[in-house]
Amino acid sequence: MKKKFVDPYIKKKLKKSDEVFQFFPNTLIPMPSEIEISESGTCNRKCSFCPRSAEDFKDVKEFIDTELFEKLIYELKDYDYCGTIRFSGFVEPLLDKNIFNLLEICKSKLEKSNIEMVTNGDVLNFHRLKKLFESGLDKLLISVYDGPEDVIKFEKLCNQANLKKNQYFIRHRYLPPEEDFGITLSNRAGMMAKAEYKISELNTSLKKPCYYPSYTFFLDYNGDVLMCPHDWGKKNILGNLKNKNFKEIWLSKISNISRNKLLKADRDFSPCNVCDVTGTLIGVKHAQAWKKIEKNKKL
């Protein structure tokens, strides 16, 4: 069996996730170490290994409302949040003209947080790059899709902007299919079945645990909070931030049920029943904390 490509940045994410591990104040309830924000419904690319390459995938040119974003940030501020906030998800963040304002809001209220962004770099230039970091960005992850010549281009751009090596990370996404395109390839909870590069749904659910809901809070641009960043079909919505607060959603009944099932290697519910993701690369510390909570409930 061919060995799957594993993104080298995962080790850095694992280390950071453990470093910023937090409990809610005066409790033993873990907070998410990663808050991923998919702040629009649009992207300028349709990569073959992405669900967006499917003919029926809808591109929605809508962006997160500033007031909704501020609601989340102020709630996190109440808990002195110091984890990672990542602008990524199912979109290209730099298509949002309001992105610099969002970064400023985030950094001004959550000074201890680590703010990251994932971009394909297509609209990145010297001015935008400088402004991203002036607005509060801590790290930029550039996914290069067109070839090694762009790696050189982005290296030069980052050097011109006087960025330190720990402020950016260039990911080689132009590799051939035999090398999984340079990504940690998965079927995106079944959503790759119709993509240009097809990966089928599983016929039988994996009997393996998954830690994503133990350490990740995923906010979509419309306020929906998804169980997992791999749920491109948006089949398991835990709540909406417009009518519930951050902690309510994180500790909601559906969140706890999903989280606890996956900790027990039970993937027999949608969309996990068709998903092939290895969900234990990050979040061991969080998983142990949640298991301890469940154990204490039974005592």
JSON list of C-alpha atoms in Angstrom, two decimals, residues 95-192:
[
{"chain": "A", "resi": 95, "resn": "LEU", "atom": "CA", "xyz": [-10.61, 37.67, -1.78]},
{"chain": "A", "resi": 96, "resn": "ASP", "atom": "CA", "xyz": [-12.24, 39.37, 1.22]},
{"chain": "A", "resi": 97, "resn": "LYS", "atom": "CA", "xyz": [-11.65, 43.13, 1.05]},
{"chain": "A", "resi": 98, "resn": "ASN", "atom": "CA", "xyz": [-12.44, 43.30, 4.77]},
{"chain": "A", "resi": 99, "resn": "ILE", "atom": "CA", "xyz": [-9.73, 40.83, 5.76]},
{"chain": "A", "resi": 100, "resn": "PHE", "atom": "CA", "xyz": [-7.31, 43.45, 7.10]},
{"chain": "A", "resi": 101, "resn": "ASN", "atom": "CA", "xyz": [-10.00, 44.85, 9.37]},
{"chain": "A", "resi": 102, "resn": "LEU", "atom": "CA", "xyz": [-10.79, 41.37, 10.68]},
{"chain": "A", "resi": 103, "resn": "LEU", "atom": "CA", "xyz": [-7.13, 40.81, 11.47]},
{"chain": "A", "resi": 104, "resn": "GLU", "atom": "CA", "xyz": [-6.92, 44.11, 13.34]},
{"chain": "A", "resi": 105, "resn": "ILE", "atom": "CA", "xyz": [-10.01, 43.29, 15.40]},
{"chain": "A", "resi": 106, "resn": "CYS", "atom": "CA", "xyz": [-8.62, 39.89, 16.24]},
{"chain": "A", "resi": 107, "resn": "LYS", "atom": "CA", "xyz": [-5.17, 41.02, 17.30]},
{"chain": "A", "resi": 108, "resn": "SER", "atom": "CA", "xyz": [-6.35, 44.07, 19.23]},
{"chain": "A", "resi": 109, "resn": "LYS", "atom": "CA", "xyz": [-8.67, 41.96, 21.42]},
{"chain": "A", "resi": 110, "resn": "LEU", "atom": "CA", "xyz": [-6.72, 38.69, 21.55]},
{"chain": "A", "resi": 111, "resn": "GLU", "atom": "CA", "xyz": [-3.11, 39.76, 21.91]},
{"chain": "A", "resi": 112, "resn": "LYS", "atom": "CA", "xyz": [-1.98, 36.33, 23.12]},
{"chain": "A", "resi": 113, "resn": "SER", "atom": "CA", "xyz": [-3.53, 34.46, 20.20]},
{"chain": "A", "resi": 114, "resn": "ASN", "atom": "CA", "xyz": [-1.64, 33.06, 17.22]},
{"chain": "A", "resi": 115, "resn": "ILE", "atom": "CA", "xyz": [-3.24, 34.35, 14.01]},
{"chain": "A", "resi": 116, "resn": "GLU", "atom": "CA", "xyz": [-2.63, 32.37, 10.85]},
{"chain": "A", "resi": 117, "resn": "MET", "atom": "CA", "xyz": [-3.89, 32.48, 7.28]},
{"chain": "A", "resi": 118, "resn": "VAL", "atom": "CA", "xyz": [-3.80, 29.97, 4.44]},
{"chain": "A", "resi": 119, "resn": "THR", "atom": "CA", "xyz": [-3.67, 31.46, 0.93]},
{"chain": "A", "resi": 120, "resn": "ASN", "atom": "CA", "xyz": [-3.01, 30.29, -2.62]},
{"chain": "A", "resi": 121, "resn": "GLY", "atom": "CA", "xyz": [-1.07, 33.53, -3.11]},
{"chain": "A", "resi": 122, "resn": "ASP", "atom": "CA", "xyz": [-2.74, 34.39, -6.41]},
{"chain": "A", "resi": 123, "resn": "VAL", "atom": "CA", "xyz": [-3.56, 37.96, -5.37]},
{"chain": "A", "resi": 124, "resn": "LEU", "atom": "CA", "xyz": [-0.63, 38.36, -3.01]},
{"chain": "A", "resi": 125, "resn": "ASN", "atom": "CA", "xyz": [1.78, 41.22, -3.67]},
{"chain": "A", "resi": 126, "resn": "PHE", "atom": "CA", "xyz": [4.30, 43.21, -1.62]},
{"chain": "A", "resi": 127, "resn": "HIS", "atom": "CA", "xyz": [1.75, 45.78, -0.44]},
{"chain": "A", "resi": 128, "resn": "ARG", "atom": "CA", "xyz": [-0.82, 43.17, 0.67]},
{"chain": "A", "resi": 129, "resn": "LEU", "atom": "CA", "xyz": [1.84, 41.04, 2.31]},
{"chain": "A", "resi": 130, "resn": "LYS", "atom": "CA", "xyz": [3.13, 43.94, 4.39]},
{"chain": "A", "resi": 131, "resn": "LYS", "atom": "CA", "xyz": [-0.38, 45.03, 5.31]},
{"chain": "A", "resi": 132, "resn": "LEU", "atom": "CA", "xyz": [-1.33, 41.52, 6.48]},
{"chain": "A", "resi": 133, "resn": "PHE", "atom": "CA", "xyz": [1.39, 41.57, 9.14]},
{"chain": "A", "resi": 134, "resn": "GLU", "atom": "CA", "xyz": [0.84, 45.21, 10.00]},
{"chain": "A", "resi": 135, "resn": "SER", "atom": "CA", "xyz": [-2.81, 44.28, 10.65]},
{"chain": "A", "resi": 136, "resn": "GLY", "atom": "CA", "xyz": [-1.88, 41.55, 13.11]},
{"chain": "A", "resi": 137, "resn": "LEU", "atom": "CA", "xyz": [-1.14, 38.35, 11.18]},
{"chain": "A", "resi": 138, "resn": "ASP", "atom": "CA", "xyz": [1.44, 36.11, 12.87]},
{"chain": "A", "resi": 139, "resn": "LYS", "atom": "CA", "xyz": [1.94, 33.47, 10.19]},
{"chain": "A", "resi": 140, "resn": "LEU", "atom": "CA", "xyz": [1.10, 33.08, 6.50]},
{"chain": "A", "resi": 141, "resn": "LEU", "atom": "CA", "xyz": [0.86, 29.64, 4.94]},
{"chain": "A", "resi": 142, "resn": "ILE", "atom": "CA", "xyz": [1.24, 29.90, 1.17]},
{"chain": "A", "resi": 143, "resn": "SER", "atom": "CA", "xyz": [0.00, 26.94, -0.85]},
{"chain": "A", "resi": 144, "resn": "VAL", "atom": "CA", "xyz": [1.82, 26.88, -4.20]},
{"chain": "A", "resi": 145, "resn": "TYR", "atom": "CA", "xyz": [-0.16, 25.12, -6.92]},
{"chain": "A", "resi": 146, "resn": "ASP", "atom": "CA", "xyz": [1.48, 26.00, -10.25]},
{"chain": "A", "resi": 147, "resn": "GLY", "atom": "CA", "xyz": [5.08, 24.85, -9.90]},
{"chain": "A", "resi": 148, "resn": "PRO", "atom": "CA", "xyz": [8.46, 25.29, -8.17]},
{"chain": "A", "resi": 149, "resn": "GLU", "atom": "CA", "xyz": [9.07, 28.61, -9.91]},
{"chain": "A", "resi": 150, "resn": "ASP", "atom": "CA", "xyz": [6.34, 30.12, -7.71]},
{"chain": "A", "resi": 151, "resn": "VAL", "atom": "CA", "xyz": [8.12, 28.85, -4.61]},
{"chain": "A", "resi": 152, "resn": "ILE", "atom": "CA", "xyz": [11.09, 30.99, -5.60]},
{"chain": "A", "resi": 153, "resn": "LYS", "atom": "CA", "xyz": [8.79, 33.94, -6.32]},
{"chain": "A", "resi": 154, "resn": "PHE", "atom": "CA", "xyz": [7.12, 33.79, -2.91]},
{"chain": "A", "resi": 155, "resn": "GLU", "atom": "CA", "xyz": [10.43, 33.26, -1.10]},
{"chain": "A", "resi": 156, "resn": "LYS", "atom": "CA", "xyz": [11.73, 36.46, -2.69]},
{"chain": "A", "resi": 157, "resn": "LEU", "atom": "CA", "xyz": [8.53, 38.31, -1.83]},
{"chain": "A", "resi": 158, "resn": "CYS", "atom": "CA", "xyz": [8.72, 37.28, 1.82]},
{"chain": "A", "resi": 159, "resn": "ASN", "atom": "CA", "xyz": [12.39, 38.26, 1.98]},
{"chain": "A", "resi": 160, "resn": "GLN", "atom": "CA", "xyz": [11.61, 41.66, 0.45]},
{"chain": "A", "resi": 161, "resn": "ALA", "atom": "CA", "xyz": [9.00, 42.18, 3.15]},
{"chain": "A", "resi": 162, "resn": "ASN", "atom": "CA", "xyz": [11.65, 41.32, 5.80]},
{"chain": "A", "resi": 163, "resn": "LEU", "atom": "CA", "xyz": [9.61, 38.43, 7.14]},
{"chain": "A", "resi": 164, "resn": "LYS", "atom": "CA", "xyz": [11.29, 36.05, 9.54]},
{"chain": "A", "resi": 165, "resn": "LYS", "atom": "CA", "xyz": [11.34, 32.32, 8.72]},
{"chain": "A", "resi": 166, "resn": "ASN", "atom": "CA", "xyz": [8.80, 31.63, 11.45]},
{"chain": "A", "resi": 167, "resn": "GLN", "atom": "CA", "xyz": [6.33, 34.09, 9.90]},
{"chain": "A", "resi": 168, "resn": "TYR", "atom": "CA", "xyz": [5.64, 32.14, 6.73]},
{"chain": "A", "resi": 169, "resn": "PHE", "atom": "CA", "xyz": [5.51, 28.58, 5.47]},
{"chain": "A", "resi": 170, "resn": "ILE", "atom": "CA", "xyz": [5.43, 27.59, 1.79]},
{"chain": "A", "resi": 171, "resn": "ARG", "atom": "CA", "xyz": [3.56, 24.40, 0.94]},
{"chain": "A", "resi": 172, "resn": "HIS", "atom": "CA", "xyz": [4.31, 22.53, -2.31]},
{"chain": "A", "resi": 173, "resn": "ARG", "atom": "CA", "xyz": [0.87, 21.68, -3.69]},
{"chain": "A", "resi": 174, "resn": "TYR", "atom": "CA", "xyz": [1.98, 21.19, -7.32]},
{"chain": "A", "resi": 175, "resn": "LEU", "atom": "CA", "xyz": [3.31, 17.65, -6.88]},
{"chain": "A", "resi": 176, "resn": "PRO", "atom": "CA", "xyz": [1.87, 14.85, -9.06]},
{"chain": "A", "resi": 177, "resn": "PRO", "atom": "CA", "xyz": [-1.00, 12.55, -8.00]},
{"chain": "A", "resi": 178, "resn": "GLU", "atom": "CA", "xyz": [1.52, 9.82, -7.13]},
{"chain": "A", "resi": 179, "resn": "GLU", "atom": "CA", "xyz": [2.75, 12.14, -4.37]},
{"chain": "A", "resi": 180, "resn": "ASP", "atom": "CA", "xyz": [-0.79, 13.10, -3.30]},
{"chain": "A", "resi": 181, "resn": "PHE", "atom": "CA", "xyz": [-0.35, 16.60, -4.83]},
{"chain": "A", "resi": 182, "resn": "GLY", "atom": "CA", "xyz": [1.75, 17.49, -1.79]},
{"chain": "A", "resi": 183, "resn": "ILE", "atom": "CA", "xyz": [-1.23, 17.51, 0.57]},
{"chain": "A", "resi": 184, "resn": "THR", "atom": "CA", "xyz": [-2.51, 15.18, 3.26]},
{"chain": "A", "resi": 185, "resn": "LEU", "atom": "CA", "xyz": [-5.09, 13.79, 0.87]},
{"chain": "A", "resi": 186, "resn": "SER", "atom": "CA", "xyz": [-8.50, 12.59, 2.03]},
{"chain": "A", "resi": 187, "resn": "ASN", "atom": "CA", "xyz": [-11.99, 12.13, 0.61]},
{"chain": "A", "resi": 188, "resn": "ARG", "atom": "CA", "xyz": [-13.18, 15.25, 2.49]},
{"chain": "A", "resi": 189, "resn": "ALA", "atom": "CA", "xyz": [-15.91, 13.35, 4.31]},
{"chain": "A", "resi": 190, "resn": "GLY", "atom": "CA", "xyz": [-17.16, 11.88, 1.03]},
{"chain": "A", "resi": 191, "resn": "MET", "atom": "CA", "xyz": [-17.19, 15.14, -0.97]},
{"chain": "A", "resi": 192, "resn": "MET", "atom": "CA", "xyz": [-14.39, 14.07, -3.33]}
]
